mmCIF file of C-alpha atoms in Angstrom:
data_model
loop_
_atom_site.group_PDB
_atom_site.id
_atom_site.type_symbol
_atom_site.label_atom_id
_atom_site.label_comp_id
_atom_site.label_asym_id
_atom_site.label_seq_id
_atom_site.Cartn_x
_atom_site.Cartn_y
_atom_site.Cartn_z
ATOM 1 C CA MET A 46 -4.987 -21.871 -33.577
ATOM 2 C CA ASN A 47 -1.629 -21.450 -32.563
ATOM 3 C CA ASN A 48 -0.509 -24.084 -30.098
ATOM 4 C CA LYS A 49 1.554 -21.007 -27.818
ATOM 5 C CA ASN A 50 -1.595 -18.884 -27.430
ATOM 6 C CA ASN A 51 -1.178 -20.491 -24.065
ATOM 7 C CA PRO A 52 -1.711 -18.870 -19.828
ATOM 8 C CA LEU A 53 1.422 -17.588 -18.830
ATOM 9 C CA LEU A 54 2.040 -17.706 -15.340
ATOM 10 C CA LEU A 55 4.513 -14.931 -14.320
ATOM 11 C CA ARG A 56 6.937 -13.678 -11.251
ATOM 12 C CA PRO A 57 7.321 -10.304 -10.440
ATOM 13 C CA SER A 58 10.018 -7.992 -9.534
ATOM 14 C CA GLY A 59 9.968 -6.319 -5.949
ATOM 15 C CA LYS A 60 10.153 -3.015 -4.524
ATOM 16 C CA ASP A 61 11.925 -2.540 -1.209
ATOM 17 C CA TYR A 62 10.468 1.060 -0.825
ATOM 18 C CA LEU A 63 10.932 2.271 2.791
ATOM 19 C CA TRP A 64 7.239 2.594 4.033
ATOM 20 C CA GLY A 65 6.465 -1.403 3.174
ATOM 21 C CA GLY A 66 6.122 -4.408 5.351
ATOM 22 C CA LYS A 67 6.263 -8.087 5.262
ATOM 23 C CA ARG A 68 2.898 -9.483 3.856
ATOM 24 C CA LEU A 69 3.653 -9.760 0.438
ATOM 25 C CA ASN A 70 6.262 -12.770 1.412
ATOM 26 C CA ASP A 71 4.085 -14.162 4.298
ATOM 27 C CA GLU A 72 1.218 -14.322 2.877
ATOM 28 C CA PHE A 73 1.686 -14.567 -0.881
ATOM 29 C CA ALA A 74 4.533 -16.530 -0.633
ATOM 30 C CA LYS A 75 6.496 -14.344 -3.226
ATOM 31 C CA GLY A 76 9.705 -15.486 -1.931
ATOM 32 C CA ILE A 77 11.272 -12.222 -2.985
ATOM 33 C CA PRO A 78 14.534 -11.356 -0.549
ATOM 34 C CA MET A 79 13.739 -7.860 0.480
ATOM 35 C CA SER A 80 12.858 -6.631 3.394
ATOM 36 C CA PRO A 81 10.598 -4.533 3.301
ATOM 37 C CA LEU A 82 8.936 -5.767 0.314
ATOM 38 C CA ALA A 83 6.587 -2.424 -0.360
ATOM 39 C CA GLU A 84 5.544 -3.604 -3.743
ATOM 40 C CA THR A 85 5.743 -6.702 -6.364
ATOM 41 C CA TRP A 86 4.733 -5.937 -9.800
ATOM 42 C CA GLU A 87 3.234 -8.540 -11.230
ATOM 43 C CA CYS A 88 1.891 -7.904 -14.485
ATOM 44 C CA SER A 89 4.643 -5.483 -16.074
ATOM 45 C CA VAL A 90 6.363 -4.445 -19.087
ATOM 46 C CA HIS A 91 8.042 -1.437 -17.752
ATOM 47 C CA PRO A 92 11.680 -1.389 -17.533
ATOM 48 C CA ASP A 93 11.445 -0.362 -14.167
ATOM 49 C CA GLY A 94 10.008 -3.370 -12.601
ATOM 50 C CA PRO A 95 9.683 -6.153 -15.698
ATOM 51 C CA SER A 96 7.966 -9.312 -14.706
ATOM 52 C CA TYR A 97 9.211 -12.885 -16.094
ATOM 53 C CA VAL A 98 7.565 -15.490 -17.663
ATOM 54 C CA VAL A 99 7.842 -19.031 -15.898
ATOM 55 C CA ASN A 100 6.483 -21.722 -18.771
ATOM 56 C CA GLN A 101 8.947 -23.457 -19.871
ATOM 57 C CA GLU A 102 8.534 -22.477 -23.104
ATOM 58 C CA PHE A 103 9.605 -19.006 -22.136
ATOM 59 C CA GLU A 104 11.229 -19.314 -18.814
ATOM 60 C CA ASN A 105 12.978 -16.355 -17.278
ATOM 61 C CA LYS A 106 12.251 -14.036 -20.392
ATOM 62 C CA THR A 107 10.444 -10.830 -19.556
ATOM 63 C CA LEU A 108 7.159 -10.443 -20.501
ATOM 64 C CA ARG A 109 8.250 -7.413 -22.783
ATOM 65 C CA GLU A 110 10.717 -10.166 -24.568
ATOM 66 C CA VAL A 111 7.591 -12.552 -25.251
ATOM 67 C CA LEU A 112 5.421 -10.068 -26.251
ATOM 68 C CA GLU A 113 7.836 -8.294 -28.662
ATOM 69 C CA GLN A 114 8.253 -11.997 -30.161
ATOM 70 C CA HIS A 115 4.523 -12.721 -30.286
ATOM 71 C CA THR A 116 2.886 -9.472 -30.989
ATOM 72 C CA GLU A 117 -0.117 -11.281 -31.635
ATOM 73 C CA PHE A 118 -0.541 -12.388 -27.822
ATOM 74 C CA LEU A 119 -1.667 -8.507 -27.383
ATOM 75 C CA GLY A 120 -4.509 -8.654 -29.881
ATOM 76 C CA THR A 121 -5.622 -6.385 -32.669
ATOM 77 C CA LYS A 122 -6.483 -3.768 -30.498
ATOM 78 C CA HIS A 123 -3.539 -2.990 -28.958
ATOM 79 C CA THR A 124 -0.692 -2.259 -31.362
ATOM 80 C CA ASN A 125 1.222 0.413 -29.264
ATOM 81 C CA GLY A 126 2.320 -2.178 -26.924
ATOM 82 C CA PHE A 127 1.067 -3.665 -23.420
ATOM 83 C CA PRO A 128 -0.878 -0.753 -21.601
ATOM 84 C CA LEU A 129 -1.171 -1.964 -17.857
ATOM 85 C CA LEU A 130 1.075 -2.280 -15.178
ATOM 86 C CA ILE A 131 -0.406 -4.539 -11.796
ATOM 87 C CA LYS A 132 0.891 -4.032 -8.706
ATOM 88 C CA PHE A 133 0.211 -5.570 -4.931
ATOM 89 C CA ILE A 134 1.038 -2.722 -2.178
ATOM 90 C CA ASP A 135 1.737 -3.654 1.194
ATOM 91 C CA ALA A 136 1.536 -0.261 3.329
ATOM 92 C CA LYS A 137 3.106 -0.860 6.433
ATOM 93 C CA GLU A 138 3.618 2.922 7.028
ATOM 94 C CA ASP A 139 1.825 5.941 4.659
ATOM 95 C CA LEU A 140 3.212 6.448 1.047
ATOM 96 C CA SER A 141 4.187 9.597 0.149
ATOM 97 C CA VAL A 142 1.855 12.138 -0.961
ATOM 98 C CA GLN A 143 1.674 12.412 -4.681
ATOM 99 C CA VAL A 144 0.068 13.182 -7.824
ATOM 100 C CA HIS A 145 0.274 11.751 -11.811
ATOM 101 C CA PRO A 146 0.103 13.520 -15.244
ATOM 102 C CA ASP A 147 -2.299 12.790 -17.971
ATOM 103 C CA ASP A 148 -1.125 11.011 -20.661
ATOM 104 C CA GLU A 149 -1.025 14.578 -22.719
ATOM 105 C CA TYR A 150 1.356 15.732 -19.876
ATOM 106 C CA ALA A 151 3.516 13.177 -19.898
ATOM 107 C CA PHE A 152 3.968 12.394 -23.529
ATOM 108 C CA LYS A 153 4.596 16.234 -23.769
ATOM 109 C CA TYR A 154 7.214 16.706 -20.979
ATOM 110 C CA GLU A 155 8.173 13.055 -20.350
ATOM 111 C CA ASN A 156 9.538 11.527 -23.492
ATOM 112 C CA GLY A 157 6.572 10.350 -24.720
ATOM 113 C CA GLU A 158 5.317 8.386 -21.488
ATOM 114 C CA ARG A 159 1.899 7.282 -20.881
ATOM 115 C CA GLY A 160 0.405 9.563 -18.024
ATOM 116 C CA LYS A 161 -1.003 7.690 -14.910
ATOM 117 C CA THR A 162 -4.677 6.529 -14.571
ATOM 118 C CA GLU A 163 -4.974 3.964 -11.650
ATOM 119 C CA MET A 164 -7.619 1.787 -9.776
ATOM 120 C CA TRP A 165 -7.282 0.318 -6.045
ATOM 121 C CA TYR A 166 -8.837 -2.793 -4.730
ATOM 122 C CA VAL A 167 -8.231 -3.215 -0.953
ATOM 123 C CA LEU A 168 -7.661 -6.599 -0.037
ATOM 124 C CA ASP A 169 -7.576 -5.849 3.297
ATOM 125 C CA ALA A 170 -6.890 -2.983 5.968
ATOM 126 C CA THR A 171 -6.619 -2.133 9.548
ATOM 127 C CA LYS A 172 -9.430 -0.984 11.635
ATOM 128 C CA ASP A 173 -8.060 2.831 11.412
ATOM 129 C CA ALA A 174 -6.863 2.780 7.654
ATOM 130 C CA THR A 175 -7.326 5.745 5.854
ATOM 131 C CA LEU A 176 -6.506 7.113 2.296
ATOM 132 C CA ILE A 177 -5.534 10.497 0.975
ATOM 133 C CA TYR A 178 -8.073 11.474 -1.979
ATOM 134 C CA GLY A 179 -7.632 15.086 -2.987
ATOM 135 C CA LEU A 180 -8.142 18.167 -1.452
ATOM 136 C CA LYS A 181 -10.653 19.503 1.603
ATOM 137 C CA ARG A 182 -11.071 22.620 -0.198
ATOM 138 C CA ASP A 183 -9.753 24.896 -2.794
ATOM 139 C CA ILE A 184 -6.183 25.913 -2.703
ATOM 140 C CA THR A 185 -3.952 28.244 -5.018
ATOM 141 C CA LYS A 186 -0.721 27.222 -6.055
ATOM 142 C CA GLU A 187 0.980 29.686 -3.679
ATOM 143 C CA GLU A 188 -0.889 28.426 -0.985
ATOM 144 C CA LEU A 189 -0.254 24.990 -1.706
ATOM 145 C CA LEU A 190 3.380 25.778 -2.164
ATOM 146 C CA LYS A 191 3.652 27.420 1.691
ATOM 147 C CA ALA A 192 2.000 24.757 2.940
ATOM 148 C CA ILE A 193 4.477 21.858 1.412
ATOM 149 C CA THR A 194 7.120 24.440 2.638
ATOM 150 C CA ASP A 195 5.622 24.781 6.345
ATOM 151 C CA ASN A 196 4.745 21.039 6.674
ATOM 152 C CA THR A 197 1.189 21.903 7.078
ATOM 153 C CA LEU A 198 0.185 20.536 3.844
ATOM 154 C CA THR A 199 -1.776 17.523 5.865
ATOM 155 C CA LYS A 200 -4.323 19.963 6.897
ATOM 156 C CA TYR A 201 -5.421 20.446 3.317
ATOM 157 C CA LEU A 202 -5.780 16.849 2.180
ATOM 158 C CA GLN A 203 -9.279 14.556 2.353
ATOM 159 C CA TYR A 204 -8.524 11.411 4.227
ATOM 160 C CA VAL A 205 -10.969 8.236 3.684
ATOM 161 C CA PRO A 206 -11.446 5.465 5.493
ATOM 162 C CA VAL A 207 -10.849 2.663 3.626
ATOM 163 C CA LYS A 208 -12.096 -1.314 4.556
ATOM 164 C CA LYS A 209 -11.617 -4.765 2.732
ATOM 165 C CA GLY A 210 -13.182 -4.487 -0.675
ATOM 166 C CA ASP A 211 -13.144 -1.111 -1.146
ATOM 167 C CA VAL A 212 -12.578 0.321 -5.040
ATOM 168 C CA PHE A 213 -11.052 3.904 -5.559
ATOM 169 C CA PHE A 214 -10.210 5.276 -9.204
ATOM 170 C CA ILE A 215 -7.587 7.547 -9.282
ATOM 171 C CA GLU A 216 -7.771 9.992 -12.251
ATOM 172 C CA PRO A 217 -4.095 12.273 -13.226
ATOM 173 C CA GLY A 218 -4.235 15.174 -11.405
ATOM 174 C CA THR A 219 -5.507 13.899 -7.758
ATOM 175 C CA ILE A 220 -3.473 14.731 -5.085
ATOM 176 C CA HIS A 221 -3.400 11.225 -3.257
ATOM 177 C CA ALA A 222 -1.775 8.797 -0.885
ATOM 178 C CA ILE A 223 -2.133 4.870 0.296
ATOM 179 C CA ASN A 224 -1.533 5.291 3.986
ATOM 180 C CA ALA A 225 -0.722 2.810 7.277
ATOM 181 C CA GLY A 226 -2.711 -0.432 7.245
ATOM 182 C CA ALA A 227 -3.815 -1.106 3.485
ATOM 183 C CA LEU A 228 -2.970 -3.853 1.639
ATOM 184 C CA ILE A 229 -3.947 -3.122 -2.181
ATOM 185 C CA VAL A 230 -3.791 -4.256 -5.755
ATOM 186 C CA GLU A 231 -3.196 -1.251 -8.182
ATOM 187 C CA ILE A 232 -4.102 -1.607 -11.819
ATOM 188 C CA GLN A 233 -2.431 1.320 -13.976
ATOM 189 C CA GLU A 234 -1.776 2.400 -16.749
ATOM 190 C CA SER A 235 1.834 1.056 -18.000
ATOM 191 C CA SER A 236 3.969 4.409 -16.632
ATOM 192 C CA ASN A 237 6.200 5.184 -13.525
ATOM 193 C CA LEU A 238 5.407 8.236 -13.590
ATOM 194 C CA THR A 239 5.157 9.846 -9.622
ATOM 195 C CA TYR A 240 5.540 13.321 -8.541
ATOM 196 C CA ARG A 241 6.041 13.835 -5.128
ATOM 197 C CA LEU A 242 4.510 16.592 -3.101
ATOM 198 C CA TYR A 243 5.435 15.916 0.760
ATOM 199 C CA ASP A 244 7.478 12.659 2.234
ATOM 200 C CA TYR A 245 6.651 13.354 6.000
ATOM 201 C CA ASN A 246 10.447 14.749 6.033
ATOM 202 C CA ARG A 247 11.569 11.083 6.046
ATOM 203 C CA ILE A 248 14.895 9.599 5.546
ATOM 204 C CA ASP A 249 15.920 6.825 3.524
ATOM 205 C CA LYS A 250 17.979 3.472 3.943
ATOM 206 C CA ASN A 251 20.884 5.824 2.427
ATOM 207 C CA GLY A 252 20.418 8.443 5.313
ATOM 208 C CA LYS A 253 18.854 11.131 2.595
ATOM 209 C CA LYS A 254 15.294 12.677 1.844
ATOM 210 C CA ARG A 255 13.654 11.419 -1.204
ATOM 211 C CA ASP A 256 13.674 13.676 -3.652
ATOM 212 C CA LEU A 257 10.450 15.895 -4.349
ATOM 213 C CA HIS A 258 9.080 17.042 -7.795
ATOM 214 C CA ILE A 259 6.928 20.023 -6.577
ATOM 215 C CA GLN A 260 7.031 22.207 -9.531
ATOM 216 C CA LYS A 261 6.012 19.366 -11.855
ATOM 217 C CA ALA A 262 3.168 18.424 -9.274
ATOM 218 C CA LEU A 263 2.004 21.797 -9.279
ATOM 219 C CA ASN A 264 1.636 22.084 -13.078
ATOM 220 C CA VAL A 265 -0.400 18.885 -12.949
ATOM 221 C CA ALA A 266 -2.526 18.734 -9.526
ATOM 222 C CA ARG A 267 -5.998 19.665 -9.611
ATOM 223 C CA LEU A 268 -6.340 22.254 -6.678
ATOM 224 C CA THR A 269 -10.169 22.587 -6.094
ATOM 225 C CA LYS A 270 -11.760 20.752 -3.800
ATOM 226 C CA ALA A 271 -12.341 16.455 -4.177
ATOM 227 C CA ILE A 272 -16.013 14.867 -3.856
ATOM 228 C CA GLU A 273 -15.553 12.554 -1.779
ATOM 229 C CA PRO A 274 -15.415 8.999 -3.551
ATOM 230 C CA SER A 275 -18.095 6.714 -3.131
ATOM 231 C CA GLN A 276 -18.088 2.855 -3.914
ATOM 232 C CA PRO A 277 -19.706 2.066 -6.929
ATOM 233 C CA MET A 278 -22.919 -0.117 -7.477
ATOM 234 C CA ARG A 279 -21.948 -3.749 -7.662
ATOM 235 C CA VAL A 280 -23.895 -6.642 -9.223
ATOM 236 C CA LEU A 281 -23.114 -9.990 -8.199
ATOM 237 C CA LYS A 282 -23.721 -12.237 -11.838
ATOM 238 C CA TYR A 283 -24.219 -16.060 -11.213
ATOM 239 C CA GLU A 284 -23.638 -18.935 -13.097
ATOM 240 C CA GLN A 285 -22.764 -22.560 -12.535
ATOM 241 C CA GLY A 286 -19.626 -22.665 -10.510
ATOM 242 C CA LYS A 287 -19.089 -18.866 -11.176
ATOM 243 C CA ALA A 288 -19.928 -15.279 -10.068
ATOM 244 C CA SER A 289 -18.893 -12.257 -11.282
ATOM 245 C CA GLU A 290 -18.957 -7.913 -10.495
ATOM 246 C CA LEU A 291 -17.535 -5.175 -12.209
ATOM 247 C CA LEU A 292 -15.205 -3.357 -10.053
ATOM 248 C CA CYS A 293 -14.276 -0.435 -12.612
ATOM 249 C CA ARG A 294 -14.242 0.840 -16.115
ATOM 250 C CA SER A 295 -12.493 3.355 -17.610
ATOM 251 C CA LYS A 296 -10.902 3.674 -21.205
ATOM 252 C CA TYR A 297 -7.610 2.072 -19.933
ATOM 253 C CA PHE A 298 -9.093 -1.095 -18.562
ATOM 254 C CA GLU A 299 -12.181 -3.149 -16.837
ATOM 255 C CA VAL A 300 -11.680 -4.511 -13.875
ATOM 256 C CA TYR A 301 -14.156 -7.705 -12.343
ATOM 257 C CA ARG A 302 -13.825 -9.663 -9.378
ATOM 258 C CA MET A 303 -14.674 -13.285 -10.308
ATOM 259 C CA ILE A 304 -15.395 -15.710 -7.849
ATOM 260 C CA ILE A 305 -14.695 -19.486 -8.695
ATOM 261 C CA ASN A 306 -16.160 -22.090 -6.764
ATOM 262 C CA THR A 307 -16.709 -25.582 -8.081
ATOM 263 C CA GLU A 308 -17.523 -29.046 -7.235
ATOM 264 C CA ARG A 309 -15.719 -32.006 -7.675
ATOM 265 C CA ARG A 310 -15.643 -32.515 -11.329
ATOM 266 C CA GLN A 311 -16.950 -29.100 -12.573
ATOM 267 C CA THR A 312 -15.222 -26.719 -13.932
ATOM 268 C CA VAL A 313 -15.915 -22.859 -15.625
ATOM 269 C CA THR A 314 -14.691 -22.087 -18.780
ATOM 270 C CA TYR A 315 -12.821 -19.021 -19.811
ATOM 271 C CA SER A 316 -11.190 -17.457 -22.859
ATOM 272 C CA THR A 317 -10.371 -14.522 -24.928
ATOM 273 C CA ASP A 318 -10.893 -13.152 -28.254
ATOM 274 C CA ASP A 319 -8.521 -11.771 -31.165
ATOM 275 C CA LEU A 320 -9.050 -8.407 -29.888
ATOM 276 C CA SER A 321 -7.400 -8.473 -26.880
ATOM 277 C CA PHE A 322 -5.673 -9.810 -23.675
ATOM 278 C CA LYS A 323 -6.801 -10.523 -20.579
ATOM 279 C CA VAL A 324 -4.904 -10.994 -16.908
ATOM 280 C CA LEU A 325 -6.113 -12.891 -13.904
ATOM 281 C CA LEU A 326 -4.569 -12.225 -10.167
ATOM 282 C CA CYS A 327 -5.530 -14.747 -7.926
ATOM 283 C CA VAL A 328 -6.205 -12.652 -4.456
ATOM 284 C CA GLN A 329 -7.898 -15.837 -2.445
ATOM 285 C CA GLY A 330 -7.540 -19.634 -3.004
ATOM 286 C CA CYS A 331 -6.140 -22.195 -5.573
ATOM 287 C CA GLY A 332 -7.125 -24.479 -8.082
ATOM 288 C CA THR A 333 -6.363 -25.571 -11.127
ATOM 289 C CA ILE A 334 -6.471 -23.890 -14.971
ATOM 290 C CA SER A 335 -6.230 -26.234 -17.955
ATOM 291 C CA TYR A 336 -5.934 -25.627 -21.525
ATOM 292 C CA GLY A 337 -5.904 -28.570 -23.894
ATOM 293 C CA ASN A 338 -3.889 -31.419 -22.810
ATOM 294 C CA GLU A 339 -1.885 -29.313 -20.327
ATOM 295 C CA SER A 340 -2.818 -27.629 -16.893
ATOM 296 C CA MET A 341 -1.316 -25.261 -14.272
ATOM 297 C CA PRO A 342 -2.115 -25.041 -10.622
ATOM 298 C CA PHE A 343 -2.612 -21.186 -9.617
ATOM 299 C CA TYR A 344 -2.296 -20.370 -5.717
ATOM 300 C CA LYS A 345 -2.982 -17.228 -3.810
ATOM 301 C CA GLY A 346 -0.797 -13.977 -5.490
ATOM 302 C CA ASP A 347 -0.659 -15.737 -8.887
ATOM 303 C CA CYS A 348 -0.799 -13.617 -11.906
ATOM 304 C CA ILE A 349 -1.431 -15.197 -14.965
ATOM 305 C CA PHE A 350 -1.449 -13.113 -18.618
ATOM 306 C CA VAL A 351 -4.325 -14.874 -21.261
ATOM 307 C CA PRO A 352 -3.135 -14.018 -25.049
ATOM 308 C CA ALA A 353 -5.636 -12.493 -27.391
ATOM 309 C CA ASN A 354 -7.283 -15.414 -29.184
ATOM 310 C CA SER A 355 -5.888 -18.019 -26.433
ATOM 311 C CA LYS A 356 -7.304 -21.642 -26.173
ATOM 312 C CA LEU A 357 -10.511 -21.961 -23.920
ATOM 313 C CA LEU A 358 -9.183 -22.294 -20.789
ATOM 314 C CA THR A 359 -11.412 -24.643 -17.650
ATOM 315 C CA ILE A 360 -10.709 -23.495 -14.421
ATOM 316 C CA HIS A 361 -11.163 -25.667 -11.140
ATOM 317 C CA GLY A 362 -11.229 -24.830 -7.826
ATOM 318 C CA GLN A 363 -12.359 -22.400 -5.095
ATOM 319 C CA ALA A 364 -10.541 -18.887 -5.693
ATOM 320 C CA GLN A 365 -11.331 -15.338 -6.508
ATOM 321 C CA PHE A 366 -9.555 -13.634 -8.840
ATOM 322 C CA LEU A 367 -9.128 -9.773 -10.116
ATOM 323 C CA ASP A 368 -10.280 -10.343 -14.176
ATOM 324 C CA VAL A 369 -8.452 -7.176 -16.029
ATOM 325 C CA HIS A 370 -9.710 -6.410 -19.223
ATOM 326 C CA ALA A 371 -7.728 -4.057 -21.359
#
């Protein structure tokens, strides 16, 4: 086996969007000199926010550069490049009300880009935190446009309470927003296509209102009443030192919550096959990942890319991961 198929520890790009807070630096030790720090793009090949490899052999190269040099890391299933983007999001204030296109629309009207299907996993939320998920009732394009113009859009939106551990799957065309008080992991297609419908008339650091994308949003938005999202049935499966549960399955990704709790000498094993890579995002705790004669410590907030056909990894520690398969 290629001895380069070792796990890659990643360093993110940060985003200082005006609605962000300080938790990603304070609680996840990101060390990014931005205030606010709204998002960290933990596993990304997107040019708007690449992640970087920390491992000595590839140090300071972008993940995109490494994967272009070593296409075998992606696995035989992924001949069109790395398909995902994984973020931490700290919403100190409400995000804009927005909608994303699907693959077909994006390919046709956005220079062949991917659409944006996404999933949110709530790491923490204040007592009164909510998110916007679709519309409370059917609405016409004319009504929607008038509501945006009149600043009355919020009365048509469905507000859903959120709590720690919740999971939400956001399909393209769903009008949505993360609201103040939520700390979230977002797992999505590798896309940065966001069409803003409404931004509360806020002024950015340059004294300007942020751009809206009303016509494109109207082209892709689903204008029928949304079903209130329900939490998926989750079943923890146990084995020695490890438990896991499926959080979300779509055609783009599967996401599991994996809990590691090993004794002094106990470890659990983890591997990939030749079909695809996996990504481990540590959301709680710490420990050590060993492979061959090498090892790396991991901590809360760390993101680790595991190449296809990797060495057998052994994990020791007390931690929780989001275990992402594509």
